[in-house]
Short mmCIF file of C-alpha atoms in Angstrom, two decimals:
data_model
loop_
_atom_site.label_atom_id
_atom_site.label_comp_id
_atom_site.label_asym_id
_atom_site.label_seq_id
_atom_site.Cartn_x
_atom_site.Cartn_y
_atom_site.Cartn_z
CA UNK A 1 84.38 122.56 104.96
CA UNK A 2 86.80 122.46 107.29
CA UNK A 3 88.88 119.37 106.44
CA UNK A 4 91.35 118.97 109.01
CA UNK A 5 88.07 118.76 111.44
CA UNK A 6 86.26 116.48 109.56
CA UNK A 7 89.51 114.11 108.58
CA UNK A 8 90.11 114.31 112.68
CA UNK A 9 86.17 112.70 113.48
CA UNK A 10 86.63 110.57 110.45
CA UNK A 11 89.55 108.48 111.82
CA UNK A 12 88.38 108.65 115.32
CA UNK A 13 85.19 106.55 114.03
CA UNK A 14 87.36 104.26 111.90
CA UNK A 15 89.14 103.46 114.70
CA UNK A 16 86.46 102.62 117.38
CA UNK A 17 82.97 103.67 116.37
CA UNK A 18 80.09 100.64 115.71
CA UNK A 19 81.35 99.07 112.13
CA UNK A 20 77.62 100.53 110.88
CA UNK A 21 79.07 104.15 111.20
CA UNK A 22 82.45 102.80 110.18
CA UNK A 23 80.82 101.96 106.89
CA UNK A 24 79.10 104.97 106.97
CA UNK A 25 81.93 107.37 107.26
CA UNK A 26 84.27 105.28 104.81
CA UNK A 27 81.19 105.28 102.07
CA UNK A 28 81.19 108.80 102.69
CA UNK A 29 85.05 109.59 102.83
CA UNK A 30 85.21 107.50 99.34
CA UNK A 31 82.77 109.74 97.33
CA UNK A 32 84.58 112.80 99.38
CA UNK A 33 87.94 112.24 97.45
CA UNK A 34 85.78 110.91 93.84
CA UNK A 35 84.39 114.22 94.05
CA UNK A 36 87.62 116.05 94.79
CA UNK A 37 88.56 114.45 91.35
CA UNK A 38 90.86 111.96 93.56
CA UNK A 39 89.47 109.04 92.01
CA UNK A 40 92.47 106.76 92.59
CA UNK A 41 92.49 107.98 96.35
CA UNK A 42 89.11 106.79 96.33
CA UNK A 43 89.58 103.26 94.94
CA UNK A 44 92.40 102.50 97.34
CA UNK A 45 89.99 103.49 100.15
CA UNK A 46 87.49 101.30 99.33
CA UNK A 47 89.97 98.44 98.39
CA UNK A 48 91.28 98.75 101.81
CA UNK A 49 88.21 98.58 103.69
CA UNK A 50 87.46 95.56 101.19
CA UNK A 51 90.47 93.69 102.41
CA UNK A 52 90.84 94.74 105.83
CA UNK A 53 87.08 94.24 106.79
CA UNK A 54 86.08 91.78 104.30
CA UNK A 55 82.58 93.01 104.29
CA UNK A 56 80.19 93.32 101.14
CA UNK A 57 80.88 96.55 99.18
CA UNK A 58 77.11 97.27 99.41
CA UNK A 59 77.35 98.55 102.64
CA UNK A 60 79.32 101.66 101.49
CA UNK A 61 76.28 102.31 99.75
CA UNK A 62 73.11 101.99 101.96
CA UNK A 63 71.70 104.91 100.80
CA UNK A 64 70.08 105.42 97.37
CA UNK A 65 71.86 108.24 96.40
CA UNK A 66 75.08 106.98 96.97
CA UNK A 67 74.38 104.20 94.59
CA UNK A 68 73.26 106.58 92.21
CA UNK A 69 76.11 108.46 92.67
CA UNK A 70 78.73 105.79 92.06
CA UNK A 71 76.59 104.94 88.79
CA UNK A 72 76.89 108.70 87.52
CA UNK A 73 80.62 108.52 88.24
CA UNK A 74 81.42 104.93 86.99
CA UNK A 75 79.20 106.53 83.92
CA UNK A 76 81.17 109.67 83.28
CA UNK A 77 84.53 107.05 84.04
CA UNK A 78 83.85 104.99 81.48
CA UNK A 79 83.69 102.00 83.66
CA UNK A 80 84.00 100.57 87.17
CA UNK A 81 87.03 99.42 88.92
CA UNK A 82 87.44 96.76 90.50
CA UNK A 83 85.73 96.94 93.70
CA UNK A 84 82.46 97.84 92.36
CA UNK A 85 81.84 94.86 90.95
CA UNK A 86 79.85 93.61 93.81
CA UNK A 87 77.36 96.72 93.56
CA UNK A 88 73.66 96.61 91.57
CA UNK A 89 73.63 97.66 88.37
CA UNK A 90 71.11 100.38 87.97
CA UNK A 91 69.05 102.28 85.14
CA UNK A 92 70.91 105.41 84.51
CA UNK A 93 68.05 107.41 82.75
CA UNK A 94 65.62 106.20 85.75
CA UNK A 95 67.83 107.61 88.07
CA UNK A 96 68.52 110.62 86.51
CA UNK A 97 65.31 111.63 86.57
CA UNK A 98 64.23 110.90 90.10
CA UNK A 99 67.69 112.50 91.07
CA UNK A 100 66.52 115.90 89.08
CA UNK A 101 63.01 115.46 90.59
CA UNK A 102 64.42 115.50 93.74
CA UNK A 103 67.05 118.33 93.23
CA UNK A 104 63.81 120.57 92.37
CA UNK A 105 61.76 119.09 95.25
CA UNK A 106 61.00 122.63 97.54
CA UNK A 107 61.30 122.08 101.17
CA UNK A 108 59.46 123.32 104.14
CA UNK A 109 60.92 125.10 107.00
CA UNK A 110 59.18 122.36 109.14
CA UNK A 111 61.18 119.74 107.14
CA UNK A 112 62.78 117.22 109.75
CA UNK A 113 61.77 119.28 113.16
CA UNK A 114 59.25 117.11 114.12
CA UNK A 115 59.31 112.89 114.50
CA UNK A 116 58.53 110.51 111.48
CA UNK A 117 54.61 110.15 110.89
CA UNK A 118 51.23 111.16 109.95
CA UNK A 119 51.45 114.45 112.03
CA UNK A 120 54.46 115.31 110.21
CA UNK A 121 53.40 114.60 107.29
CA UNK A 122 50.30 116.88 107.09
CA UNK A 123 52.39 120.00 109.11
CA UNK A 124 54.94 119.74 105.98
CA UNK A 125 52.54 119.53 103.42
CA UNK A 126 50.41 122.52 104.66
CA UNK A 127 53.46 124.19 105.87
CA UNK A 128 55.22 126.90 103.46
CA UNK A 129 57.62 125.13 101.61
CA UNK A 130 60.62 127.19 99.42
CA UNK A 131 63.25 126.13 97.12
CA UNK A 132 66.08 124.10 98.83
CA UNK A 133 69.33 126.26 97.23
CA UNK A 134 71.64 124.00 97.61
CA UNK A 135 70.03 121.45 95.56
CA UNK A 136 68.80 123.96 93.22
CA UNK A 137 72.31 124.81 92.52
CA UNK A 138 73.03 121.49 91.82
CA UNK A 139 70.07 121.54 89.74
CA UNK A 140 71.44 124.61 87.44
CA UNK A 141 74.93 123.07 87.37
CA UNK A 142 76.57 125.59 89.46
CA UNK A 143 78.87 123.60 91.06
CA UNK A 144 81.05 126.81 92.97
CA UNK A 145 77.69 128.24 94.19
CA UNK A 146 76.57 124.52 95.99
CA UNK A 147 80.41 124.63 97.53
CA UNK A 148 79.42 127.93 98.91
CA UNK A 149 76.37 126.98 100.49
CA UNK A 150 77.06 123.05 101.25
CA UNK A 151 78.59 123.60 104.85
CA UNK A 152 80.33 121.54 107.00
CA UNK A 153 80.00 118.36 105.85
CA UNK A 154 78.90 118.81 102.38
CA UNK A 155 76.23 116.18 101.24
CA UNK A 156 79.28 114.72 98.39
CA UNK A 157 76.60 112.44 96.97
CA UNK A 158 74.20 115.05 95.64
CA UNK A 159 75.98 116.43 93.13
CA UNK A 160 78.17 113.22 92.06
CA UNK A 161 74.36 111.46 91.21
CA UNK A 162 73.68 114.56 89.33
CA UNK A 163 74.46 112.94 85.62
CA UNK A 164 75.30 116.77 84.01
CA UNK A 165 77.67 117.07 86.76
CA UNK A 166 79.40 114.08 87.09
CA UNK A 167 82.05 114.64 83.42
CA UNK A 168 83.33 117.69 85.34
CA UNK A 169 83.92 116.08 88.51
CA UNK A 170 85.40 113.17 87.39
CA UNK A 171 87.30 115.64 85.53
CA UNK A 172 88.80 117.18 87.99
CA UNK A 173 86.09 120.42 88.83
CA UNK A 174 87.10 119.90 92.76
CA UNK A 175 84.60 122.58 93.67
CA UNK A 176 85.66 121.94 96.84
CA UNK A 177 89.28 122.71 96.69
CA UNK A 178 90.57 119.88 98.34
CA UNK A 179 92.34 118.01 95.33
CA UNK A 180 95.57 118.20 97.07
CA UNK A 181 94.37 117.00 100.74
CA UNK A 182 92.99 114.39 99.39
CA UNK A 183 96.29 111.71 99.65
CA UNK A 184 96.81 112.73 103.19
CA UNK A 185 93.01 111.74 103.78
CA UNK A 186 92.58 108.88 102.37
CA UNK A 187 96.15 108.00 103.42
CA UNK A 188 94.88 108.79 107.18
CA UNK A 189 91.97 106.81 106.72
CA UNK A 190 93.87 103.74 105.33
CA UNK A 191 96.29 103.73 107.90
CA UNK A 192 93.52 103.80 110.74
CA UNK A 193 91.56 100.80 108.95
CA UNK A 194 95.12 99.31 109.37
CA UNK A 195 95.09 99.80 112.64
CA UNK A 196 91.74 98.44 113.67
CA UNK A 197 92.21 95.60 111.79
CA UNK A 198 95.79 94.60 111.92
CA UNK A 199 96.84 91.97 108.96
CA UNK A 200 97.85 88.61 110.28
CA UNK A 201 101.68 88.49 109.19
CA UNK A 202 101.88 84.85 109.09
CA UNK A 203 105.28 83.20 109.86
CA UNK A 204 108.41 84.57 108.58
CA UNK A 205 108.86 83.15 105.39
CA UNK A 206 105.19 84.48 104.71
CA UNK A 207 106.11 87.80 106.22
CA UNK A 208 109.37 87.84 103.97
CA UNK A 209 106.99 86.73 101.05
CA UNK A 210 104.68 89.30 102.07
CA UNK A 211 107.12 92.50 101.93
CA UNK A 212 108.22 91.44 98.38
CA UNK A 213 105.04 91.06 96.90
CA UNK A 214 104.25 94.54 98.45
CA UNK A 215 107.32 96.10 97.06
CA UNK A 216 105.89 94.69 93.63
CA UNK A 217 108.53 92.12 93.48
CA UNK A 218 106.19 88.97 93.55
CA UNK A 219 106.95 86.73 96.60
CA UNK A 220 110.74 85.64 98.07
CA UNK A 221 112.15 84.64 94.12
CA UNK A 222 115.53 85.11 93.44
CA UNK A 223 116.62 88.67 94.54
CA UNK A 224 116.43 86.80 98.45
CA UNK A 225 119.49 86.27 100.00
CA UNK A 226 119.65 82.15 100.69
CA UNK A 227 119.19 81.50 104.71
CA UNK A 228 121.81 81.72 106.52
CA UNK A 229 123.62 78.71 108.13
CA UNK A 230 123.17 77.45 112.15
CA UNK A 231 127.20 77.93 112.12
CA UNK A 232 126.95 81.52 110.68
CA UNK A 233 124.28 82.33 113.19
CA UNK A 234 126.07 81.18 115.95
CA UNK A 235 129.25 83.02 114.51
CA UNK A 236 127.56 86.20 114.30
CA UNK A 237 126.49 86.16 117.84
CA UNK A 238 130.33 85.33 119.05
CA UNK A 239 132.07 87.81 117.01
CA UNK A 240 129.77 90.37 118.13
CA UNK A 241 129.23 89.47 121.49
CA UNK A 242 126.07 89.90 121.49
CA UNK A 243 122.90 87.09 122.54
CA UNK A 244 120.56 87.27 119.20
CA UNK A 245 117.29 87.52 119.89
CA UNK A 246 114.90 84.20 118.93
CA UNK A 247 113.26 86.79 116.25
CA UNK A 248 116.11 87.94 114.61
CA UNK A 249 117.49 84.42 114.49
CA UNK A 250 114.16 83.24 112.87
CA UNK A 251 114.77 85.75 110.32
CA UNK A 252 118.09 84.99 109.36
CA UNK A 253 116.78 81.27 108.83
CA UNK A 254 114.43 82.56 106.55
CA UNK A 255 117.03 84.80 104.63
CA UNK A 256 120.38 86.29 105.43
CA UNK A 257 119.21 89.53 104.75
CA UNK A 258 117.02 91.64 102.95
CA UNK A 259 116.89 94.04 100.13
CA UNK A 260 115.92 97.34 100.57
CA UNK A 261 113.64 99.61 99.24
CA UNK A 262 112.82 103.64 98.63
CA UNK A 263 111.85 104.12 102.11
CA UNK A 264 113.70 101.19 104.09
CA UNK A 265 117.07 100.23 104.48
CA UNK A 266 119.40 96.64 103.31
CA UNK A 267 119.21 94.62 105.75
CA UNK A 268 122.54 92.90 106.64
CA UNK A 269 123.48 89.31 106.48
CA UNK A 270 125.44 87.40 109.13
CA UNK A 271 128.69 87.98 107.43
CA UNK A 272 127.60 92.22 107.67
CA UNK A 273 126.74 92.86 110.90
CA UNK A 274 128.19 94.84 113.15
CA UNK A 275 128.32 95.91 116.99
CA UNK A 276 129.50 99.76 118.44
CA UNK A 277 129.21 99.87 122.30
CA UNK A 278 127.14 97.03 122.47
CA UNK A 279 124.34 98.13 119.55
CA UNK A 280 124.51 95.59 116.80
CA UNK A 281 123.17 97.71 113.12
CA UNK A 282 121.42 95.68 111.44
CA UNK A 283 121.06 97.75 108.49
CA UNK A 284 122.96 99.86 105.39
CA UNK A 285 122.44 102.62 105.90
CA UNK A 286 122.90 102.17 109.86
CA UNK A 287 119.23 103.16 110.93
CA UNK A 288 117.95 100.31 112.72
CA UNK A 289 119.84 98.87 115.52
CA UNK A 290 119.54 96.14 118.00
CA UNK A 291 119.76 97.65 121.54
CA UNK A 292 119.09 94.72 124.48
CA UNK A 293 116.33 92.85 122.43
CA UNK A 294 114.46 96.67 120.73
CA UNK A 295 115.15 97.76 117.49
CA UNK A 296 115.81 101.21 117.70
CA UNK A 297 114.62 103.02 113.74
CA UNK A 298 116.03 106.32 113.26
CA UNK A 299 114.90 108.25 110.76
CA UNK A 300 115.96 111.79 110.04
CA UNK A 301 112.31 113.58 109.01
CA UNK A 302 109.67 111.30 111.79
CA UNK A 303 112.26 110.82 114.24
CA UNK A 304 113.38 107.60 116.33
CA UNK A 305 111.18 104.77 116.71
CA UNK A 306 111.76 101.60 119.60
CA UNK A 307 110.19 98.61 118.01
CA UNK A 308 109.83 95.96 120.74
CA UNK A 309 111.17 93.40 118.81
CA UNK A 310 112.69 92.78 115.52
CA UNK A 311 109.50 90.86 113.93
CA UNK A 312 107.39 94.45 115.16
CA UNK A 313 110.14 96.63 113.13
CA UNK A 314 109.19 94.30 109.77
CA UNK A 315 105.49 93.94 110.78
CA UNK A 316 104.93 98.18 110.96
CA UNK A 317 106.86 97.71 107.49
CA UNK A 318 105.45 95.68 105.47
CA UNK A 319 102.03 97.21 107.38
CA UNK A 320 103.16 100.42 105.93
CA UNK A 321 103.67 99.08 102.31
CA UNK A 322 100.19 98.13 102.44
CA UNK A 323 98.73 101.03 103.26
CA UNK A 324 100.63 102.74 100.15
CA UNK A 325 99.63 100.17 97.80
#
C-alpha cells in the first residue's frame, strides 16, 4: 500500500467529494489506523467527523462487514468508546461464522465482470471458481501473507471482522507497517474535516472560552487576565502610535491578554505592548505582530504566516487545538 497515495485521494474526497463517499472514505480511514493498532488515532477520527458533520455514526458503517469488524475489535478491546454507542449491537458468534463462511467462499474468475443479475448469476455458478487467497489467508490467520497479497487499498475490514485475528491487531500486529504514519493520517484527515466544515467561533468571549477549554483549562476561569479598560485601550493606541484594529480592540475587552500555551505564544496586555518601525508585537515571545491591520505569525520550523486579521490568527488557533484534541 502505498500510503502517501492513498492519504493524498483520502483528503482530496474529505474536502470536496459527495458527503456519501466522504463517509465512505472516513469509515474506511478509521478501521485503516484500528488495524494499524492506532486505535486512539482512530477514535479521534471518528469523533471528529461526529462533531464536525453531526451525522449518525451508522453511516461509517454501511457495509456489513464493517459492522462486524468494529464488533470483533470493540470485542478483543474490551469495550467501545464513546462514539460507538450509536452503532447496533450484534451477535458475535453469528457473525463469526458467516465471516469464516465467507473467508472460505471460492471465487470465480467471472466474479464481478459482468452486470448484477440472473445471467450473472448462472455464468458464476457454472464458471470455475478457485480459492480467493487473500481471504484464505485471513482464514489461516496469516496476517503477513494477506499484507502481501492485499494491494493497494487493502480491504482493512476483512481481517479486523475476523474474531481470531482481531487480539493481535488490537494488539498492535500492524501487518501493514504503518503504525507510525498513522498520526500524520489521521491528523491530515482531521484537519481537512476542519476545513470543510469550519467551527462557528462564536463571539469573543466564546472564542476566548473556547481556546481554554481546548487547552484543557475549562472555560475563561481565573488564569484570564480581567478586560482591559476603554482608557487603557485608548492609551495603548497613543503611546504606540498606532490605530488598533476593531478586532484587536474587541479582544482586549474581552481580556487584556492571554496565556500561552506549548505551541502559542503570551499574548500581551495593554500595559505590554510594543511598536518597532511601526509593527506593534503583540506577543512574548515576539512572533505575532500587527503590521497595517495583518497579523504577521512567524514561526521558525512552518515559516511566516499573514493572518488577515487578528480574530483569523485566534480562529486558525483554537481551530488547530481542535484538531489535536
Amino acid at each position: 500500500m502505498d500510503a502517501g497515495e492513498y492519504l493524498e485521494s483520502a483528503v482530496r474526497d474529505v474536502l470536496a467529494a459527495p458527503e456519501i463517499r466522504l463517509d465512505d472514505q472516513v469509515g474506511y480511514a478509521a478501521l485503516l489506523l484500528a488495524v494499524t493498532g492506532a486505535l486512539d488515532e482512530a477514535d479521534r477520527l471518528v469523533e471528529q467527523w461526529r462533531a464536525r458533520t453531526e451525522r449518525p455514526v451508522d453511516a461509517l458503517v454501511a457495509a456489513p462487514v464493517r459492522a462486524r469488524a468494529w464488533a470483533m475489535l470493540f470485542e478483543a478491546r474490551g469495550g467501545r468508546p464513546g462514539w460507538a454507542e450509536g452503532l447496533a449491537p450484534l451477535d458475535l458468534d453469528a457473525e463469526e461464522r458467516a465471516h469464516t463462511a465467507s473467508l472460505r467462499r471460492p471465487v470465480s474468475d467471472f466474479e464481478g465482470v459482468l452486470p448484477p443479475g440472473p445471467i450473472a448469476q448462472v455464468v458464476e455458478h457454472v464458471a470455475p471458481s478457485r480459492p480467493d487467497r487473500v481471504r484464505a489467508a485471513l482464514a489461516d490467520g496469516d496476517l503477513t501473507l494477506w499484507a502481501s497479497l492485499a494491494g493497494q487499498r487493502p480491504d482493512v475490514a476483512a481481517p479486523a471482522a475476523t474474531r481470531a485475528l482481531a487480539p493481535a491487531l488490537v494488539a498492535g500486529a500492524d501487518p501493514l507497517g504503518l503504525r507510525e504514519w498513522a498520526p500524520s493520517c489521521a491528523g491530515a484527515l482531521v484537519a481537512a474535516l476542519h476545513e470543510r466544515y469550519p467551527p462557528d467561533l462564536g463571539s469573543w468571549p466564546e472564542l476566548i472560552a473556547e481556546i481554554m477549554r481546548l487547552r484543557g483549562l475549562g472555560g475563561a476561569g481565573p488564569l484570564l487576565p480581567p478586560p482591559a479598560s476603554e482608557a487603557a485601550i485608548r492609551s495603548a493606541g497613543l503611546r504606540l502610535g498606532v490605530d488598533l484594529p476593531q478586532d484587536f480592540r474587541d479582544f482586549l475587552r474581552t481580556c487584556d491578554g492571554l496565556p500561552g500555551d506549548v505551541v502559542f505564544p503570551r499574548l500581551l496586555g495593554t500595559a505590554e505592548l510594543r511598536a518597532e518601525n511601526g509593527v506593534v508585537i503583540l506577543a512574548e515571545p515576539a512572533v505575532l505582530l500587527l503590521s497595517a491591520s495583518h497579523v504577521v505569525e512567524v514561526d521558525p520550523v512552518l515559516g511566516t504566516t499573514v493572518h488577515p486579521s487578528f480574530r483569523a490568527a485566534l480562529g486558525r488557533h483554537a481551530t488547530l487545538l481542535a484538531q489535536a484534541s
